[in-house]
Structure formats: C-alpha cells, structure tokens
Coordinates of N, CA and C and ligand atoms in Angstrom, one line a residue:
M1 N 2.7 13.4 1.1 CA 2.5 12.8 2.3 C 3.3 12.0 2.9
R2 N 4.1 12.5 3.9 CA 5.4 11.8 4.4 C 5.1 11.4 5.9
I3 N 4.8 10.1 6.4 CA 4.4 9.7 7.6 C 5.3 8.5 7.9
V4 N 5.2 8.5 9.4 CA 5.9 7.3 10.0 C 4.6 6.6 10.7
I5 N 4.6 5.3 10.4 CA 3.6 4.5 11.1 C 4.5 4.0 12.3
F6 N 4.0 4.1 13.4 CA 4.9 3.8 14.7 C 4.0 2.9 15.6
G7 N 4.9 1.9 16.3 CA 4.3 1.0 17.3 C 5.2 -0.2 17.6
P8 N 4.7 -1.1 18.5 CA 5.4 -2.0 18.9 C 5.5 -3.2 17.9
P9 N 6.3 -4.2 17.7 CA 6.2 -5.3 16.8 C 4.8 -5.9 16.8
G10 N 4.4 -6.2 15.8 CA 3.0 -7.1 15.8 C 1.8 -6.2 16.0
V11 N 1.9 -4.8 15.8 CA 0.7 -4.1 16.1 C -0.2 -3.9 14.8
G12 N 0.6 -4.3 13.7 CA -0.1 -4.1 12.4 C 0.5 -3.0 11.6
K13 N 1.6 -2.5 11.8 CA 2.1 -1.5 11.1 C 2.3 -1.7 9.4
G14 N 2.7 -3.1 9.4 CA 2.6 -3.3 7.9 C 1.6 -3.5 7.1
T15 N 0.5 -4.0 8.0 CA -0.7 -4.1 7.2 C -1.4 -2.9 7.0
Q16 N -1.3 -1.8 7.9 CA -1.9 -0.6 7.7 C -1.1 0.3 6.5
A17 N 0.2 0.0 6.7 CA 0.9 0.7 5.7 C 0.7 0.4 4.2
K18 N 0.4 -1.0 4.2 CA 0.0 -1.5 2.8 C -1.2 -1.0 2.2
L19 N -2.5 -0.9 3.2 CA -3.6 -0.2 2.7 C -3.5 1.1 2.4
L20 N -2.4 1.8 3.1 CA -2.3 3.4 2.7 C -1.8 3.6 1.4
V21 N -0.9 2.6 1.2 CA -0.1 2.6 -0.2 C -1.3 2.4 -1.2
D22 N -1.9 1.6 -1.1 CA -2.9 1.3 -2.1 C -4.0 2.3 -2.1
K23 N -4.2 3.3 -1.1 CA -5.1 4.0 -1.2 C -4.6 5.7 -1.7
Y24 N -3.3 6.0 -1.3 CA -2.8 7.0 -1.7 C -1.5 7.1 -2.7
N25 N -1.3 5.8 -3.2 CA -0.3 5.7 -4.2 C 1.2 6.3 -3.8
V26 N 1.6 5.7 -2.5 CA 2.7 6.6 -2.0 C 3.7 5.4 -1.7
D27 N 5.1 5.6 -1.7 CA 6.0 4.5 -1.3 C 5.8 3.8 0.0
H28 N 6.2 2.5 0.4 CA 6.2 1.9 1.4 C 7.7 1.6 1.8
I29 N 8.1 2.1 2.9 CA 9.4 1.9 3.3 C 9.5 1.0 4.5
S30 N 9.7 -0.3 4.4 CA 9.5 -1.2 5.7 C 11.0 -1.6 6.0
T31 N 11.7 -1.2 6.7 CA 13.1 -1.3 7.1 C 13.2 -2.8 7.3
G32 N 12.3 -3.4 8.0 CA 12.3 -4.9 8.1 C 12.4 -5.5 7.0
D33 N 11.5 -5.3 6.0 CA 11.4 -6.0 4.7 C 12.7 -5.7 3.9
L34 N 13.3 -4.7 4.0 CA 14.7 -4.4 3.3 C 15.6 -5.2 3.8
L35 N 15.7 -5.2 5.2 CA 16.7 -6.1 5.9 C 16.5 -7.7 5.5
R36 N 15.3 -7.9 5.5 CA 15.1 -9.4 5.0 C 15.5 -9.8 3.9
N37 N 15.0 -8.9 3.1 CA 15.4 -9.1 1.7 C 17.0 -9.2 1.4
A38 N 17.7 -8.2 2.2 CA 19.1 -8.3 2.1 C 19.7 -9.4 2.6
V39 N 19.2 -10.0 3.7 CA 19.7 -11.2 4.4 C 19.5 -12.4 3.4
A40 N 18.1 -12.6 2.8 CA 18.0 -13.6 1.6 C 18.9 -13.4 0.6
Q41 N 19.4 -12.3 0.2 CA 20.3 -12.1 -0.8 C 21.9 -12.2 -0.6
K42 N 22.0 -12.4 0.8 CA 23.3 -12.3 1.3 C 24.0 -11.2 0.9
T43 N 23.5 -10.0 0.9 CA 24.4 -8.9 0.5 C 25.2 -8.4 1.9
P44 N 26.1 -7.4 1.5 CA 27.0 -7.1 2.8 C 25.9 -6.5 3.9
L45 N 25.0 -5.8 3.5 CA 24.1 -5.1 4.4 C 23.4 -6.5 5.1
G46 N 22.9 -7.4 4.3 CA 22.2 -8.6 4.9 C 23.4 -9.4 6.0
L47 N 24.3 -9.4 5.7 CA 25.3 -10.5 6.2 C 25.5 -9.6 7.7
K48 N 25.7 -8.4 7.6 CA 25.7 -7.5 8.6 C 24.6 -7.5 9.8
A49 N 23.5 -7.4 9.1 CA 22.1 -7.6 10.0 C 21.6 -8.7 10.6
K50 N 22.0 -9.9 9.9 CA 21.5 -11.1 10.3 C 21.5 -11.3 11.7
T51 N 22.8 -11.3 12.2 CA 22.9 -11.8 13.7 C 22.2 -11.0 14.6
F52 N 22.1 -9.6 14.4 CA 21.3 -8.6 15.2 C 19.7 -9.1 15.1
M53 N 19.2 -9.3 13.9 CA 17.9 -9.8 13.7 C 17.6 -11.1 14.3
D54 N 18.5 -12.0 14.1 CA 18.1 -13.3 14.7 C 17.9 -13.4 16.4
A55 N 18.5 -12.5 16.8 CA 18.6 -12.4 18.3 C 17.5 -11.4 18.8
G56 N 17.0 -10.8 17.9 CA 15.7 -10.1 18.2 C 16.2 -8.6 18.8
N57 N 17.4 -8.2 18.3 CA 18.1 -6.9 18.6 C 18.0 -6.0 17.6
L58 N 18.3 -4.7 17.7 CA 18.3 -3.8 16.7 C 19.5 -3.8 15.7
V59 N 19.3 -3.6 14.5 CA 20.6 -3.3 13.8 C 21.2 -1.8 14.1
P60 N 22.6 -1.8 14.2 CA 23.0 -0.5 14.6 C 22.5 0.6 13.9
D61 N 22.6 1.7 14.6 CA 21.9 2.9 13.9 C 22.7 3.4 12.6
D62 N 24.1 3.3 12.8 CA 24.7 3.9 11.7 C 24.3 3.2 10.3
V63 N 24.1 2.0 10.6 CA 23.8 1.2 9.3 C 22.3 1.5 8.7
M64 N 21.2 1.8 9.7 CA 20.1 2.1 9.5 C 19.8 3.5 9.0
I65 N 20.7 4.4 9.5 CA 20.7 5.8 9.1 C 21.3 5.9 7.5
D66 N 22.1 5.1 7.3 CA 22.8 5.2 5.9 C 21.8 4.4 5.0
L67 N 21.1 3.6 5.3 CA 20.1 2.8 4.6 C 18.9 3.8 4.1
I68 N 18.4 4.6 5.1 CA 17.4 5.5 4.8 C 17.9 6.8 4.0
G69 N 19.0 7.2 4.5 CA 19.8 8.2 3.7 C 20.0 7.9 2.3
D70 N 20.3 6.9 1.9 CA 20.2 6.3 0.4 C 18.9 6.4 -0.3
Y71 N 18.0 5.8 0.4 CA 16.7 5.9 0.0 C 16.2 7.4 -0.4
L72 N 16.3 8.3 0.7 CA 16.1 9.6 0.3 C 16.7 10.4 -0.7
R73 N 17.9 10.0 -0.8 CA 18.8 10.7 -1.7 C 18.2 10.6 -3.3
T74 N 17.5 9.2 -3.5 CA 17.0 9.1 -4.8 C 15.4 9.4 -4.8
N75 N 14.8 9.2 -3.8 CA 13.4 9.5 -3.5 C 12.8 10.8 -2.8
S76 N 13.7 11.7 -2.4 CA 13.1 12.7 -1.7 C 12.0 13.7 -2.4
S77 N 12.0 13.6 -3.7 CA 11.3 14.6 -4.4 C 9.9 13.9 -4.8
K78 N 9.8 12.5 -4.4 CA 8.6 11.8 -4.5 C 7.4 12.4 -3.6
S79 N 6.1 12.4 -4.0 CA 5.0 13.0 -3.5 C 4.7 12.3 -2.0
G80 N 4.9 11.3 -2.0 CA 4.7 10.6 -0.5 C 5.5 9.3 -0.3
F81 N 5.8 9.1 1.1 CA 6.1 7.7 1.6 C 5.8 7.6 2.9
I82 N 5.7 6.2 3.3 CA 5.4 6.0 4.5 C 6.5 5.1 5.1
F83 N 7.0 5.6 6.3 CA 8.1 4.6 6.8 C 7.4 3.8 7.9
D84 N 7.8 2.6 7.9 CA 7.2 1.3 8.5 C 8.4 0.8 9.4
G85 N 8.6 1.0 10.7 CA 9.8 0.3 11.3 C 10.8 1.1 11.7
F86 N 10.8 2.6 10.9 CA 11.9 3.4 11.1 C 11.2 4.8 11.4
P87 N 11.7 5.6 12.3 CA 12.9 5.3 13.4 C 12.4 4.5 14.5
R88 N 13.5 3.8 14.9 CA 13.3 2.9 16.0 C 14.1 3.3 17.3
T89 N 14.7 4.4 17.1 CA 15.6 4.8 18.4 C 15.7 6.4 18.3
I90 N 15.9 7.0 19.5 CA 16.1 8.4 19.4 C 17.0 9.0 18.4
A91 N 18.2 8.2 18.3 CA 19.2 8.7 17.4 C 18.9 8.5 15.8
Q92 N 17.8 7.6 15.5 CA 17.3 7.5 14.3 C 16.4 8.6 14.2
A93 N 15.6 9.0 15.1 CA 14.7 10.0 14.8 C 15.2 11.4 14.5
H94 N 16.3 11.6 15.3 CA 17.1 13.0 15.2 C 17.7 12.8 13.8
A95 N 18.3 11.7 13.3 CA 18.7 11.7 12.0 C 17.7 11.9 11.0
L96 N 16.5 11.3 11.0 CA 15.5 11.4 9.9 C 15.0 12.9 9.9
D97 N 15.1 13.7 11.2 CA 14.7 15.2 11.1 C 15.8 15.9 10.1
E98 N 17.2 15.5 10.5 CA 18.2 16.2 9.7 C 18.2 15.8 8.2
L99 N 17.9 14.6 8.1 CA 17.8 14.3 6.5 C 17.0 15.0 6.0
F100 N 15.5 15.0 6.5 CA 14.6 15.9 5.8 C 14.8 17.3 5.7
A101 N 15.6 17.8 6.7 CA 15.8 19.2 6.7 C 16.9 19.5 5.6
S102 N 17.8 18.6 5.4 CA 18.7 18.5 4.2 C 18.3 18.5 3.0
F103 N 17.1 17.8 2.5 CA 16.4 17.7 1.5 C 15.3 18.8 1.3
G104 N 15.1 19.7 2.4 CA 13.9 20.8 2.2 C 12.6 20.1 2.2
I105 N 12.4 19.0 3.1 CA 11.1 18.5 3.2 C 10.8 18.2 4.7
S106 N 9.8 17.9 5.2 CA 9.4 17.6 6.4 C 8.3 16.6 6.8
L107 N 8.4 16.1 7.9 CA 7.5 14.7 8.2 C 6.3 15.4 8.4
D108 N 5.3 15.0 8.0 CA 3.8 15.6 8.0 C 3.1 14.9 9.5
A109 N 3.4 13.7 9.7 CA 2.6 13.0 10.7 C 3.1 11.7 11.1
V110 N 3.1 11.4 12.5 CA 3.5 10.2 13.2 C 2.2 9.5 13.6
I111 N 1.8 8.4 12.9 CA 0.6 7.6 13.4 C 1.0 6.6 14.4
S112 N 0.8 6.6 15.7 CA 1.1 5.7 16.5 C 0.0 4.7 16.9
L113 N 0.1 3.4 16.5 CA -0.7 2.4 16.6 C -0.4 1.7 18.4
E114 N -1.7 1.8 19.0 CA -1.5 1.4 20.4 C -2.0 0.0 20.6
I115 N -1.4 -0.8 21.4 CA -1.9 -2.3 21.8 C -1.4 -2.6 23.1
E116 N -2.1 -3.6 23.8 CA -1.7 -4.2 24.9 C -0.5 -5.1 24.6
H117 N 0.5 -5.1 25.5 CA 1.6 -6.0 25.3 C 1.3 -7.6 25.4
E118 N 0.2 -8.0 25.9 CA -0.1 -9.4 26.0 C -0.4 -9.7 24.6
S119 N -1.2 -8.7 24.0 CA -1.9 -9.1 22.4 C -0.7 -9.3 21.7
V120 N 0.4 -8.6 21.7 CA 1.5 -8.4 20.9 C 2.2 -9.9 20.9
V121 N 2.2 -10.5 22.0 CA 2.8 -11.9 21.9 C 2.1 -13.0 21.3
R122 N 0.8 -12.9 21.5 CA -0.2 -13.7 20.8 C -0.2 -13.4 19.5
R123 N -0.3 -12.2 18.9 CA -0.2 -12.0 17.7 C 0.9 -12.3 16.8
L124 N 2.1 -12.1 17.4 CA 3.2 -12.3 16.9 C 3.6 -13.9 16.5
S125 N 3.1 -14.7 17.6 CA 3.2 -16.0 17.6 C 2.4 -16.9 16.4
E126 N 1.2 -15.9 16.2 CA 0.4 -16.4 15.3 C 0.5 -15.8 13.9
R127 N 1.4 -15.2 13.7 CA 1.6 -14.1 12.3 C 2.1 -15.3 11.5
R128 N 1.8 -15.2 10.1 CA 2.3 -15.8 9.2 C 2.3 -14.9 8.0
V129 N 3.5 -15.0 7.2 CA 3.6 -14.2 6.1 C 3.9 -14.9 4.7
C130 N 3.3 -14.4 3.9 CA 3.4 -15.1 2.4 C 5.0 -14.9 1.7
K131 N 5.3 -16.1 1.3 CA 6.6 -16.0 0.8 C 6.4 -15.4 -0.9
S132 N 5.4 -15.4 -1.4 CA 5.1 -15.0 -2.7 C 4.9 -13.5 -2.9
C133 N 3.8 -13.1 -2.1 CA 3.1 -11.8 -2.1 C 3.5 -11.0 -1.0
G134 N 4.0 -11.2 0.0 CA 4.3 -10.6 1.2 C 2.9 -10.3 2.3
H135 N 1.9 -11.0 1.8 CA 0.6 -10.6 2.7 C 0.9 -11.3 4.0
I136 N 0.5 -10.2 5.0 CA 0.5 -10.7 6.3 C -0.7 -11.4 7.0
S137 N -0.9 -12.6 7.4 CA -2.0 -13.2 7.9 C -1.6 -13.7 9.4
N138 N -2.8 -14.4 9.7 CA -2.7 -14.8 11.2 C -3.6 -16.1 11.3
L139 N -2.9 -17.1 12.2 CA -3.3 -18.4 12.3 C -4.9 -18.2 12.7
S140 N -5.3 -17.4 13.5 CA -6.8 -17.1 13.9 C -7.8 -16.9 12.7
V141 N -7.3 -16.5 11.6 CA -8.2 -16.1 10.5 C -8.1 -17.4 9.2
L142 N -7.0 -18.2 9.6 CA -6.9 -19.2 8.5 C -7.6 -20.4 8.8
E143 N -8.3 -21.0 7.5 CA -8.9 -22.1 7.6 C -8.1 -23.3 8.3
P144 N -9.0 -24.0 9.2 CA -8.0 -25.4 9.5 C -7.6 -26.2 8.4
G145 N -6.4 -26.7 8.5 CA -5.9 -27.5 7.3 C -5.3 -26.6 6.2
K146 N -5.5 -25.3 6.2 CA -4.9 -24.4 5.1 C -4.1 -23.3 5.7
E147 N -3.5 -24.0 6.9 CA -2.7 -22.9 7.7 C -1.5 -22.4 6.7
S148 N -0.9 -23.1 5.8 CA 0.2 -22.6 5.2 C -0.2 -22.2 3.6
V149 N -1.4 -21.8 3.5 CA -1.8 -21.2 2.0 C -2.2 -19.7 2.2
C150 N -1.6 -19.0 1.6 CA -1.9 -17.4 1.6 C -3.4 -17.4 0.9
P151 N -4.2 -16.5 1.7 CA -5.5 -16.4 1.1 C -5.7 -15.3 0.1
D152 N -4.7 -14.6 0.0 CA -4.6 -13.8 -1.1 C -4.0 -14.4 -2.5
C153 N -3.0 -14.9 -2.5 CA -2.4 -15.4 -3.8 C -2.3 -16.9 -3.8
G154 N -2.5 -17.7 -2.9 CA -2.3 -19.2 -2.8 C -0.9 -19.6 -2.6
G155 N 0.2 -18.6 -2.3 CA 1.4 -18.7 -2.1 C 1.6 -19.4 -0.8
E156 N 2.9 -19.8 -0.4 CA 3.1 -20.5 0.8 C 3.4 -19.6 1.9
L157 N 2.6 -19.7 3.0 CA 2.9 -19.0 4.5 C 4.1 -19.5 5.1
Y158 N 4.7 -18.7 5.7 CA 5.7 -19.1 6.7 C 5.7 -18.4 8.0
Q159 N 6.3 -18.9 8.9 CA 6.5 -18.1 10.3 C 7.8 -17.4 10.2
R160 N 8.2 -16.1 10.3 CA 9.2 -15.4 10.5 C 10.3 -16.0 11.7
D161 N 11.4 -16.3 11.6 CA 12.4 -16.6 12.3 C 12.4 -15.9 13.7
D162 N 11.9 -14.6 13.7 CA 12.2 -13.7 14.8 C 10.5 -13.7 15.5
D163 N 9.8 -14.4 14.9 CA 8.2 -14.6 15.4 C 8.2 -15.9 16.3
K164 N 9.4 -16.6 16.7 CA 9.2 -17.7 17.8 C 9.4 -16.9 19.0
P165 N 8.9 -17.7 20.0 CA 8.3 -17.1 21.3 C 9.7 -16.5 22.0
E166 N 10.9 -17.1 22.1 CA 12.0 -16.4 22.8 C 12.5 -15.2 22.1
T167 N 12.4 -15.0 20.7 CA 12.9 -13.9 20.3 C 11.7 -12.9 20.3
I168 N 10.6 -13.1 20.5 CA 9.3 -12.4 20.7 C 9.7 -11.3 22.0
R169 N 10.0 -12.0 23.0 CA 10.2 -11.5 24.4 C 11.3 -10.6 24.3
R170 N 12.5 -11.1 23.7 CA 13.6 -10.0 23.5 C 13.1 -8.8 22.7
R171 N 12.4 -9.1 21.5 CA 12.0 -7.9 20.8 C 11.2 -6.7 21.4
L172 N 10.1 -7.4 22.2 CA 9.3 -6.4 23.4 C 10.3 -5.8 24.4
D173 N 11.3 -6.2 24.8 CA 12.1 -5.7 25.8 C 12.8 -4.4 25.0
V174 N 13.3 -4.7 23.9 CA 14.2 -3.9 23.0 C 13.0 -2.6 22.6
Y175 N 11.8 -3.1 22.3 CA 10.8 -1.9 21.8 C 10.8 -1.0 23.3
V176 N 10.6 -1.4 24.5 CA 10.2 -0.7 25.6 C 11.5 0.3 25.8
E177 N 12.7 -0.4 25.8 CA 14.0 0.2 26.2 C 14.3 1.2 25.2
Q178 N 14.3 1.0 23.9 CA 14.9 1.8 22.9 C 13.8 2.5 22.1
T179 N 12.6 1.8 21.7 CA 11.8 2.4 20.8 C 10.8 3.4 21.1
R180 N 10.3 2.8 22.5 CA 9.3 3.7 23.0 C 9.4 5.1 23.0
P181 N 10.8 5.4 23.7 CA 11.2 6.8 23.8 C 11.0 7.7 22.5
V182 N 11.0 7.1 21.4 CA 10.7 7.7 20.1 C 9.3 8.4 20.2
K183 N 8.4 7.6 20.7 CA 7.0 8.0 20.7 C 7.0 9.4 21.6
E184 N 7.6 9.3 22.7 CA 7.5 10.8 23.6 C 8.4 11.7 22.7
F185 N 9.5 11.2 22.1 CA 10.1 12.4 21.2 C 9.0 12.9 20.3
Y186 N 8.3 12.4 19.6 CA 7.2 12.8 18.8 C 6.1 13.7 19.5
E187 N 5.9 13.0 20.5 CA 4.6 13.7 21.4 C 5.0 15.1 21.6
R188 N 6.5 15.2 22.3 CA 6.6 16.5 22.5 C 6.7 17.5 21.5
S189 N 7.0 16.9 20.3 CA 7.1 18.0 19.2 C 5.7 18.0 18.6
N190 N 4.7 17.4 19.1 CA 3.2 17.7 18.5 C 3.1 17.0 17.2
R191 N 3.8 16.1 17.0 CA 3.7 15.4 15.8 C 3.0 14.0 15.7
L192 N 2.4 13.5 17.0 CA 2.0 12.1 17.1 C 0.5 12.1 17.3
T193 N 0.0 11.4 16.6 CA -1.4 10.9 16.7 C -1.6 9.4 17.1
Q194 N -2.3 9.2 18.2 CA -2.7 7.7 18.6 C -3.8 7.3 18.2
V195 N -3.6 6.0 17.6 CA -4.8 5.3 17.2 C -5.0 3.9 17.9
D196 N -6.0 3.5 18.2 CA -6.3 2.2 19.0 C -6.2 1.2 18.0
G197 N -5.0 0.4 18.3 CA -4.5 -0.6 17.3 C -5.3 -2.2 17.8
M198 N -6.2 -2.2 18.8 CA -6.6 -3.3 19.1 C -8.1 -3.7 18.5
R199 N -8.5 -2.9 17.3 CA -9.6 -3.2 16.8 C -9.4 -3.9 15.4
G200 N -10.5 -4.1 14.5 CA -10.3 -4.6 13.2 C -9.5 -4.0 12.1
I201 N -8.8 -4.5 11.3 CA -8.1 -4.0 10.3 C -8.7 -2.7 9.6
E202 N -10.0 -2.9 8.9 CA -10.6 -2.0 8.3 C -10.9 -0.7 9.1
E203 N -11.3 -1.0 10.4 CA -11.8 0.1 11.5 C -10.6 1.0 11.8
I204 N -9.5 0.3 11.7 CA -8.0 1.0 12.3 C -7.8 1.9 10.9
H205 N -7.8 1.3 9.9 CA -7.6 2.0 8.5 C -8.4 3.3 8.3
R206 N -9.7 3.1 8.7 CA -10.6 4.3 8.4 C -10.3 5.2 9.5
D207 N -9.8 5.1 10.6 CA -9.3 6.0 11.5 C -8.2 6.8 11.0
I208 N -7.3 6.1 10.5 CA -6.1 6.7 10.0 C -6.2 7.5 8.8
V209 N -7.1 7.0 7.9 CA -7.4 7.9 6.7 C -8.1 9.3 7.0
G210 N -9.0 9.0 8.1 CA -9.7 10.3 8.6 C -8.7 11.2 9.2
I211 N -7.7 10.9 9.9 CA -6.4 11.6 10.4 C -5.8 12.3 9.3
L212 N -5.6 11.5 8.2 CA -4.6 12.0 7.2 C -5.4 13.3 6.5
E213 N -6.7 12.6 6.2 CA -7.6 13.8 5.5 C -7.8 14.9 6.1
A214 N -7.9 14.8 7.3 CA -7.9 16.2 8.2 C -6.7 16.9 8.2
L215 N -5.6 16.3 8.1 CA -4.2 17.0 8.0 C -4.1 17.7 6.4
K216 N -4.7 16.9 5.6 CA -4.7 17.4 4.2 C -5.9 18.6 4.1
S217 N -6.8 18.6 4.9 CA -7.6 19.9 4.7 C -7.2 21.0 5.5
R218 N -6.2 20.5 6.5 CA -5.5 21.8 7.0 C -4.1 22.2 6.1
K219 N -4.0 21.3 5.1 CA -3.0 21.7 4.1 C -1.7 21.3 4.7
L220 N -1.6 20.4 5.7 CA -0.2 19.7 6.2 C 0.2 18.7 5.4
V221 N -0.4 18.2 4.6 CA -0.3 17.1 3.9 C -0.7 17.6 2.4
P222 N 0.2 17.4 1.4 CA -0.2 17.9 0.3 C -1.2 17.0 -0.5
Ligands
AMP1 P1 10.2 -5.6 11.6 O1 9.9 -6.4 10.5 O2 10.2 -4.1 11.6 O3 9.6 -6.4 12.8 O4 11.8 -5.6 11.9 C1 12.6 -6.9 11.9 C2 13.9 -6.7 12.5 O5 14.7 -5.8 11.7 C3 14.1 -6.0 13.8 O6 13.6 -6.9 14.9 C4 15.3 -5.5 14.0 O7 16.3 -6.4 14.2 C5 15.5 -4.9 12.2 N1 15.0 -3.6 12.2 C6 14.1 -3.1 11.3 N2 13.9 -1.9 11.5 C7 15.0 -1.5 12.2 C8 15.4 -0.1 12.5 N3 14.8 1.0 12.1 N4 16.4 0.0 13.2 C9 17.1 -1.0 13.9 N5 16.9 -2.4 13.6 C10 15.6 -2.5 12.7

C-alpha cells in the first residue's frame, strides 16, 4: 500500500495517517515531522528549513525531493508507506512519480481530505500537539484546566509556532497557490479520491479504509 494523504493544513492528514499506520502496519512519512525533528536537532537540513517554516512558506523543492529520495533508497521495498505532507508542489509530484518509476513501484492512491477554509483557520489555531508522543489534539476536546495535558500519555501539549494566526493565513495562501494544483494533477491521472474531512475522525477513517479495501479487492493495493 503506497498512498498519499492530501489536503490543506489542519484537515487532519496526520491524524488519519496515524490511524492507517496502526491498522495496516505501514510506514508514516510526515515531511512536516521530519523537518520539525531536523529543526529541533539543528541538523544542516533543519537549519536550512527553519526560516521557510517559521514564515509559513514551503521548503525548497530540491531539499524536499532529496529527503524523499533518501527515504525511498532505503525503504522502497517495504510493503507500504503513507506520505503525509508530500508532495506539496507540482515539481514534487512529478519527482515522486519519477522516483517511484526508478524503484519499479507505483503510487496506489491519493486520498484527498476536503474541508472549508474557514474551518481550517479555527482548527489550526486550536490545534495542540504532544511533546512526548506526538498525539494531535484540539482545544475544543480538551477539559477546561487541562489544556496542556496530553489525553493519551499525560505529556505536555504545545502549540506549533506555525499554528499562530499570522502564519496560518500565509500557509493557506501557499496551499492555494502551490499545493492545490497538485490535486488537479492527480485528478487528471485518475489517482485521486475525495473524502469529506468535515466529519468526525472515526467516520473519516472508516471511509478511507473502505476506499483502500475496495482498491485491494481490485488488486490495486497488495
Ligand atoms: P506540516 O506539518 O505538514 O504542516 O508542515 C509544516 C511545514 O513544513 C510547512 O508549512 C512547510 O514549511 C514545511 N513542509 C512540510 N512538507 C513540505 C513539503 N512537501 N514541501 C515544502 N515544505 C514542506
């Protein structure tokens, strides 16, 4: 199973990817998480990426394509992986096709989570992430007085720097200008399936599993 979870920031790509990883035992490649780890560890990649991320801009394509190329060089034979946050530009989408072709594998499906932009702003500004286990939560579901306690592991919840209002607006503009065309690219090649991302987490998960099971029964996914 090699799939891309696609959609604007805050639509729930990470949450859905984690549920799929638990169900299908596949790798989760979140380019955002990889970059945030690199920034925290002050690696050369992190130092390069930080200014772009802080401003809500995309990290340059050559950096991102190298990152995914490195991952595939050691993991292309794995039975499955889910890309979350990649590709985000047309150049990245082309590069992913070329990389897959060079490893003799193919992309099975692109699941596009759909949401209204107004809801994105609210969801992102209310999003909280656990420093210990990476659990993604939201102020609207956290008990009053316990807004900084992870409901999963008791760790400390924090707000990502780029989830502050001024950066959210920029990230949405970047999505519209540079990332939304990727959706049309996959639509044109009949690889995209849309899922309503405005519903509850479990409901969305059930829909995605239904799509993947249907693909499996048509033998498009091993
Ligand atoms: P995310 O956690 O997916 O929202 O990503 C956080 C930030 O990391 C983005 O706002 C970008 O600055 C950067 N980033 C993540 N994935 C990519 C990508 N595929 N291309 C360029 N920049 C990316």
